[in-house]
Coordinates of C-alpha atoms in Angstrom, one line a residue:
M1 CA 21.4 -42.7 -7.8
G2 CA 18.9 -40.3 -8.7
A3 CA 16.1 -40.2 -10.8
D4 CA 15.9 -41.7 -15.2
L5 CA 12.8 -40.2 -16.6
A6 CA 11.0 -42.9 -18.6
K7 CA 10.8 -41.1 -22.8
L8 CA 7.0 -41.1 -22.5
D9 CA 5.5 -37.8 -22.3
F10 CA 1.4 -38.3 -21.9
T11 CA 0.9 -34.3 -21.1
L12 CA -1.6 -32.3 -21.5
D13 CA -2.7 -30.3 -25.0
A14 CA -5.7 -27.4 -23.7
S15 CA -8.0 -28.5 -26.1
D16 CA -8.2 -31.8 -23.2
I17 CA -9.0 -28.9 -20.6
P18 CA -12.6 -28.8 -19.6
L19 CA -13.6 -25.0 -19.4
H20 CA -15.6 -24.6 -16.6
S21 CA -15.7 -22.2 -14.5
A22 CA -18.3 -21.0 -11.8
E23 CA -20.3 -18.3 -12.0
I24 CA -20.1 -16.4 -9.3
L25 CA -24.0 -16.5 -7.1
E26 CA -25.1 -13.0 -5.9
A27 CA -25.0 -13.5 -1.6
E28 CA -27.9 -13.9 -1.1
A29 CA -28.5 -16.6 -3.9
R30 CA -24.9 -18.4 -1.9
R31 CA -26.7 -17.8 1.7
T32 CA -29.9 -20.1 0.3
L33 CA -27.3 -22.2 -1.3
L34 CA -25.5 -23.1 1.8
A35 CA -28.8 -22.9 3.9
E36 CA -30.2 -25.8 1.1
C37 CA -27.3 -27.5 1.2
C38 CA -27.0 -28.4 5.1
A39 CA -30.4 -29.2 5.3
L40 CA -29.9 -31.5 2.5
L41 CA -26.9 -33.4 4.7
E42 CA -28.4 -33.5 7.8
Q43 CA -31.5 -35.4 6.1
R44 CA -29.3 -37.4 4.2
G45 CA -27.3 -38.3 6.8
T46 CA -24.4 -37.4 4.6
V47 CA -20.8 -36.5 5.6
L48 CA -19.3 -33.9 3.0
V49 CA -15.2 -34.3 2.6
A50 CA -14.1 -31.6 1.3
H51 CA -9.9 -31.0 -0.9
Y52 CA -7.9 -27.6 -0.2
Y53 CA -8.4 -26.2 -3.6
V54 CA -12.3 -26.1 -3.8
D55 CA -14.4 -23.4 -3.6
A56 CA -14.3 -21.6 0.2
D57 CA -17.8 -21.2 0.5
I58 CA -17.7 -25.9 -0.2
Q59 CA -14.7 -25.9 2.3
D60 CA -16.6 -23.6 5.3
L61 CA -19.4 -25.5 4.7
A62 CA -17.9 -29.8 5.4
I63 CA -16.2 -27.9 8.5
E64 CA -20.0 -26.0 9.5
T65 CA -21.6 -28.8 9.1
G66 CA -18.9 -31.8 11.1
G67 CA -16.9 -32.9 7.6
T68 CA -13.2 -32.0 6.4
V69 CA -11.2 -30.2 4.3
A70 CA -8.7 -32.1 3.9
D71 CA -5.4 -33.5 1.9
S72 CA -6.0 -35.9 -0.1
L73 CA -4.5 -38.6 3.1
E74 CA -6.3 -37.0 5.5
M75 CA -10.1 -37.4 3.1
A76 CA -9.7 -40.8 2.8
R77 CA -9.0 -41.6 5.9
F78 CA -11.7 -39.5 7.1
G79 CA -14.1 -40.4 5.1
R80 CA -12.8 -44.7 6.2
D81 CA -13.4 -43.3 10.3
H82 CA -16.4 -41.2 9.9
P83 CA -20.0 -42.9 10.9
A84 CA -21.8 -41.6 8.0
R85 CA -23.0 -44.4 5.4
T86 CA -23.0 -41.5 3.0
L87 CA -19.3 -39.6 2.0
L88 CA -20.1 -36.8 -0.4
V89 CA -16.7 -36.2 -1.9
S90 CA -15.9 -32.5 -3.2
G91 CA -12.1 -32.6 -5.0
V92 CA -11.5 -34.8 -7.9
R93 CA -12.9 -38.0 -9.2
F94 CA -9.7 -40.1 -7.8
M95 CA -10.3 -39.0 -4.8
G96 CA -13.6 -40.2 -4.6
E97 CA -12.4 -43.3 -5.9
S98 CA -9.9 -44.0 -3.4
A99 CA -12.9 -42.7 -0.8
K100 CA -15.1 -45.6 -1.8
I101 CA -12.1 -48.1 -2.1
L102 CA -11.4 -47.7 1.3
S103 CA -15.5 -47.3 2.0
P104 CA -16.5 -49.8 0.1
E105 CA -19.8 -50.4 1.7
K106 CA -20.3 -47.0 1.5
R107 CA -22.4 -44.7 -0.5
V108 CA -19.4 -42.4 -2.6
I109 CA -21.1 -39.0 -3.8
M110 CA -19.6 -36.0 -6.0
P111 CA -20.8 -32.8 -7.0
R112 CA -19.7 -33.6 -10.4
L113 CA -18.2 -36.5 -11.6
D114 CA -16.5 -35.6 -14.6
A115 CA -13.6 -33.4 -11.9
D116 CA -10.6 -35.5 -13.8
C117 CA -6.9 -35.0 -13.2
S118 CA -4.3 -34.1 -15.1
L119 CA -1.7 -36.9 -13.5
D120 CA -5.0 -39.2 -13.6
L121 CA -5.2 -38.9 -17.3
G122 CA -1.9 -38.7 -17.9
C123 CA -1.4 -42.3 -16.7
P124 CA -3.6 -44.1 -18.9
P125 CA -4.0 -47.8 -17.3
S126 CA -2.7 -50.0 -20.3
A127 CA 0.1 -48.3 -21.0
F128 CA 1.0 -48.3 -17.8
E129 CA 0.8 -51.9 -17.5
A130 CA 2.3 -52.4 -20.4
F131 CA 6.0 -50.5 -18.7
I132 CA 5.7 -52.0 -15.5
K133 CA 6.1 -55.1 -17.3
Q134 CA 9.5 -53.3 -19.1
H135 CA 10.7 -53.3 -15.4
P136 CA 9.7 -56.4 -13.5
D137 CA 12.4 -55.7 -11.2
R138 CA 11.8 -51.8 -10.0
T139 CA 8.6 -52.2 -7.1
V140 CA 5.8 -49.7 -8.7
V141 CA 5.0 -46.7 -6.3
V142 CA 2.5 -44.2 -7.8
Y143 CA 0.9 -41.2 -6.8
A144 CA -2.9 -41.1 -4.6
N145 CA -3.4 -39.5 -8.0
T146 CA -4.1 -41.2 -10.8
S147 CA -7.2 -44.1 -11.5
V148 CA -8.6 -46.9 -9.3
K149 CA -6.7 -49.2 -12.7
V150 CA -3.6 -47.2 -11.9
K151 CA -3.6 -48.4 -8.3
A152 CA -4.7 -52.1 -8.9
L153 CA -1.4 -52.3 -10.8
S154 CA 1.0 -50.7 -7.9
D155 CA 2.7 -51.9 -4.8
W156 CA 2.2 -48.6 -2.9
V157 CA -0.2 -45.9 -3.0
V158 CA 1.2 -42.4 -1.3
T159 CA 0.7 -38.6 -1.1
S160 CA 2.9 -35.9 -1.4
S161 CA 3.0 -35.9 2.5
V162 CA 4.2 -39.1 3.0
A163 CA 5.5 -40.3 -0.4
L164 CA 9.3 -38.9 0.3
D165 CA 9.3 -40.8 3.8
I166 CA 7.5 -44.2 2.4
V167 CA 9.9 -44.1 -0.9
A168 CA 13.5 -43.4 1.5
H169 CA 12.2 -47.0 3.6
L170 CA 12.0 -48.7 0.1
A171 CA 15.0 -47.4 -1.1
A172 CA 17.1 -48.6 2.5
S173 CA 15.6 -51.8 1.8
G174 CA 17.4 -51.7 -1.3
E175 CA 14.5 -51.8 -3.6
K176 CA 14.7 -50.0 -6.8
I177 CA 11.6 -47.3 -7.6
L178 CA 8.8 -47.1 -10.4
W179 CA 6.8 -44.1 -10.2
A180 CA 4.0 -42.5 -11.9
P181 CA 2.9 -39.5 -12.4
D182 CA 4.7 -36.6 -11.1
K183 CA 7.8 -36.0 -12.7
H184 CA 8.6 -33.1 -11.1
L185 CA 7.4 -34.9 -7.4
G186 CA 9.3 -38.3 -8.3
D187 CA 12.5 -36.2 -9.5
W188 CA 12.6 -34.1 -5.8
I189 CA 11.8 -37.4 -3.8
A190 CA 14.4 -39.1 -5.5
R191 CA 16.9 -36.0 -5.2
E192 CA 16.3 -37.0 -1.9
T193 CA 16.5 -40.0 -1.0
D194 CA 18.9 -40.6 -3.1
A195 CA 16.9 -43.9 -4.7
D196 CA 16.6 -45.1 -7.8
M197 CA 14.1 -44.0 -9.6
L198 CA 12.3 -44.7 -13.2
L199 CA 10.1 -41.6 -13.4
W200 CA 6.6 -41.3 -15.8
N201 CA 7.1 -38.4 -18.0
A202 CA 3.9 -36.7 -16.5
A203 CA 2.8 -33.4 -14.8
C204 CA 0.4 -31.5 -12.9
I205 CA -1.2 -28.4 -15.5
V206 CA -1.4 -25.7 -12.1
H207 CA 2.3 -27.1 -10.5
D208 CA 3.9 -27.2 -14.0
E209 CA 3.8 -23.8 -14.8
F210 CA 4.7 -22.2 -11.9
K211 CA 8.6 -20.3 -13.5
G212 CA 11.3 -20.3 -12.0
R213 CA 13.0 -17.2 -12.9
A214 CA 9.2 -15.6 -12.4
L215 CA 9.7 -16.7 -8.7
D216 CA 13.2 -15.2 -8.5
D217 CA 12.3 -11.8 -9.8
L218 CA 8.8 -11.8 -7.2
R219 CA 11.4 -12.3 -4.0
R220 CA 12.9 -10.3 -5.5
V221 CA 10.2 -7.6 -4.7
H222 CA 9.2 -9.2 -1.9
P223 CA 13.0 -10.1 0.0
N224 CA 11.3 -10.7 3.5
A225 CA 8.5 -13.6 2.1
G226 CA 9.2 -17.4 3.3
V227 CA 8.4 -19.5 -0.4
L228 CA 6.0 -22.3 0.1
V229 CA 6.2 -24.6 -2.2
H230 CA 4.9 -27.9 -3.8
P231 CA 6.6 -30.5 -5.2
E232 CA 4.3 -31.2 -8.3
S233 CA 6.3 -28.1 -9.3
P234 CA 9.1 -27.5 -11.5
R235 CA 13.2 -28.0 -10.2
S236 CA 13.6 -24.2 -10.5
V237 CA 11.2 -23.6 -8.9
I238 CA 11.4 -26.0 -5.9
A239 CA 15.4 -24.9 -5.4
Q240 CA 14.1 -21.8 -4.5
A241 CA 11.4 -23.2 -1.5
D242 CA 11.8 -22.3 2.5
V243 CA 9.6 -25.5 2.6
V244 CA 8.5 -28.1 0.1
G245 CA 5.9 -30.4 1.1
S246 CA 2.0 -31.5 0.3
T247 CA -1.2 -28.9 0.8
S248 CA -1.2 -29.6 5.1
Q249 CA 2.1 -29.9 5.2
I250 CA 2.2 -25.8 3.5
I251 CA -0.2 -24.7 5.7
A252 CA 1.4 -26.3 9.1
A253 CA 4.6 -24.7 7.3
A254 CA 2.8 -21.5 7.0
K255 CA 1.9 -21.4 10.6
S256 CA 5.0 -21.8 12.1
L257 CA 7.1 -19.8 10.7
P258 CA 8.0 -16.5 11.8
H259 CA 7.9 -14.9 8.5
Q260 CA 4.6 -12.3 7.8
T261 CA 4.1 -12.5 4.2
F262 CA 4.6 -16.6 2.0
I263 CA 5.3 -16.6 -1.4
V264 CA 3.2 -19.9 -1.9
A265 CA 3.9 -22.2 -5.8
T266 CA 0.2 -24.5 -5.5
D267 CA -3.3 -23.9 -6.5
R268 CA -5.1 -21.4 -4.7
G269 CA -8.3 -22.5 -3.2
I270 CA -5.3 -23.1 -0.4
F271 CA -5.4 -18.8 0.0
H272 CA -9.3 -19.5 2.1
K273 CA -7.8 -21.7 4.5
L274 CA -4.3 -20.2 4.6
R275 CA -5.5 -17.2 5.0
R276 CA -8.3 -18.7 8.6
E277 CA -4.8 -20.4 10.1
C278 CA -2.8 -17.6 10.1
P279 CA -5.2 -14.3 9.8
G280 CA -2.0 -12.0 10.0
K281 CA 0.2 -12.8 7.3
T282 CA -0.6 -12.7 4.4
F283 CA -0.7 -14.7 1.0
I284 CA 1.2 -13.8 -2.5
E285 CA 0.7 -16.7 -5.3
A286 CA 3.6 -17.8 -6.9
P287 CA 3.6 -16.7 -11.1
T288 CA 3.2 -19.2 -12.8
A289 CA 4.1 -16.4 -15.8
G290 CA 5.9 -15.7 -18.3
H291 CA 7.7 -12.2 -19.9
G292 CA 5.7 -10.5 -21.3
A293 CA 2.4 -12.4 -20.5
T294 CA -0.9 -10.4 -19.8
C295 CA -2.2 -12.8 -16.5
R296 CA 1.0 -13.2 -13.7
S297 CA -1.0 -16.5 -11.5
C298 CA -3.4 -19.0 -12.9
A299 CA -2.4 -21.5 -11.0
H300 CA -6.4 -23.4 -9.9
C301 CA -7.3 -26.7 -11.6
P302 CA -10.3 -26.3 -13.4
W303 CA -11.3 -29.8 -12.8
M304 CA -11.6 -28.6 -8.8
A305 CA -13.2 -25.1 -9.5
M306 CA -16.1 -28.2 -11.2
N307 CA -17.0 -28.0 -8.0
E308 CA -20.2 -25.3 -7.0
L309 CA -22.7 -25.4 -4.5
R310 CA -25.5 -26.0 -6.9
S311 CA -23.3 -29.3 -8.4
L312 CA -23.1 -29.9 -4.4
K313 CA -27.2 -29.6 -4.2
Q314 CA -28.3 -31.6 -7.4
A315 CA -26.2 -34.7 -6.0
L316 CA -27.5 -35.0 -2.7
L317 CA -31.5 -34.9 -4.7
D318 CA -30.2 -37.1 -7.0
M319 CA -27.3 -39.3 -5.2
D320 CA -28.0 -41.8 -7.8
S321 CA -26.4 -40.1 -10.2
F322 CA -23.7 -38.7 -9.3
E323 CA -22.5 -41.1 -7.3
I324 CA -19.0 -44.0 -7.8
H325 CA -18.6 -46.7 -8.1
V326 CA -15.6 -48.9 -8.0
D327 CA -16.0 -52.7 -9.7
P328 CA -15.0 -54.8 -6.1
E329 CA -12.4 -57.4 -8.0
L330 CA -10.5 -54.0 -9.3
G331 CA -11.4 -52.1 -5.5
C332 CA -9.4 -55.2 -3.5
R333 CA -6.6 -55.6 -5.1
A334 CA -6.6 -51.6 -5.6
M335 CA -7.0 -51.9 -1.3
R336 CA -3.5 -53.7 -0.7
P337 CA -1.3 -50.5 -1.7
L338 CA -3.8 -48.3 0.2
T339 CA -4.2 -50.3 3.5
R340 CA -0.1 -50.4 2.8
M341 CA 0.6 -46.1 3.4
L342 CA -2.2 -45.1 5.6
E343 CA -0.3 -48.4 7.7
F344 CA 2.9 -47.0 7.3
G345 CA 1.9 -43.5 8.6
A346 CA -0.1 -45.0 11.2
R347 CA 3.4 -45.9 12.2
G348 CA 4.7 -42.4 12.4

């Protein structure tokens, strides 16, 4: 049946994006900050849960101190199951909210509470609730990159690693889907599953910029390269992929495929993990620039870039000012679709 794109547009203007960029710290200052953060994590009984897109130093710190670096699904699982009573979530705000929803009895802090997500901002809860009411016959499936209020309105919450399987399961049961917020991910799922999907019209500001024509040009320069693409990318980019998948699935593909060179269409923060896991392989950023542009790729989320060692240290020193709070009743409602996703994945 395919996808029906709703006549809605919540794409963001550049003026909506915070222009924070991490200053490059001298090596000695970085080492000092890392040692201080390491000591504070231990002193405060806190575990660091980081996303693949944040600063490489923070990723290394998480691993070295017994935390994790993962996609949003595994971040949620890890925080829920870890015995630490305080979680330091390095990523964007919806990730901290998800951790709090799944672990309401734990304290959840973040290096920057104002680290947003374009998909979250592109799906305002009041507008989305009105949209749901217009289509009461549809099962509401929302991407994890949404606010707690939007999750609380849904039947299912999914991440990119399980979205395809869950929607295929629902479609096989004859259910029609109302999907939000990422139109590219929704379009890919609809084409892969033939599900009847009505799509909210929003996109990730990073993945939406990958260019199909420029990728084709780059592939001509590197004809033996494998192409790994996150499904938040436009259709013209996905069409050229050897593997389409979540961040964790992209990493797994890079390890298992025989190619020695890969072109990767997702946030460049993942390259740190890719190079660690595949030290003999070469990774090239997929182009975000079109013809005549002055740069070839600028694929890095400005909100992920707000996660810095200095803000991480400050969060550990002043937890009260960096704590995520979720209304208990709202969190309970959002817990149901999140738990449904986790239980579905556990069957697997």
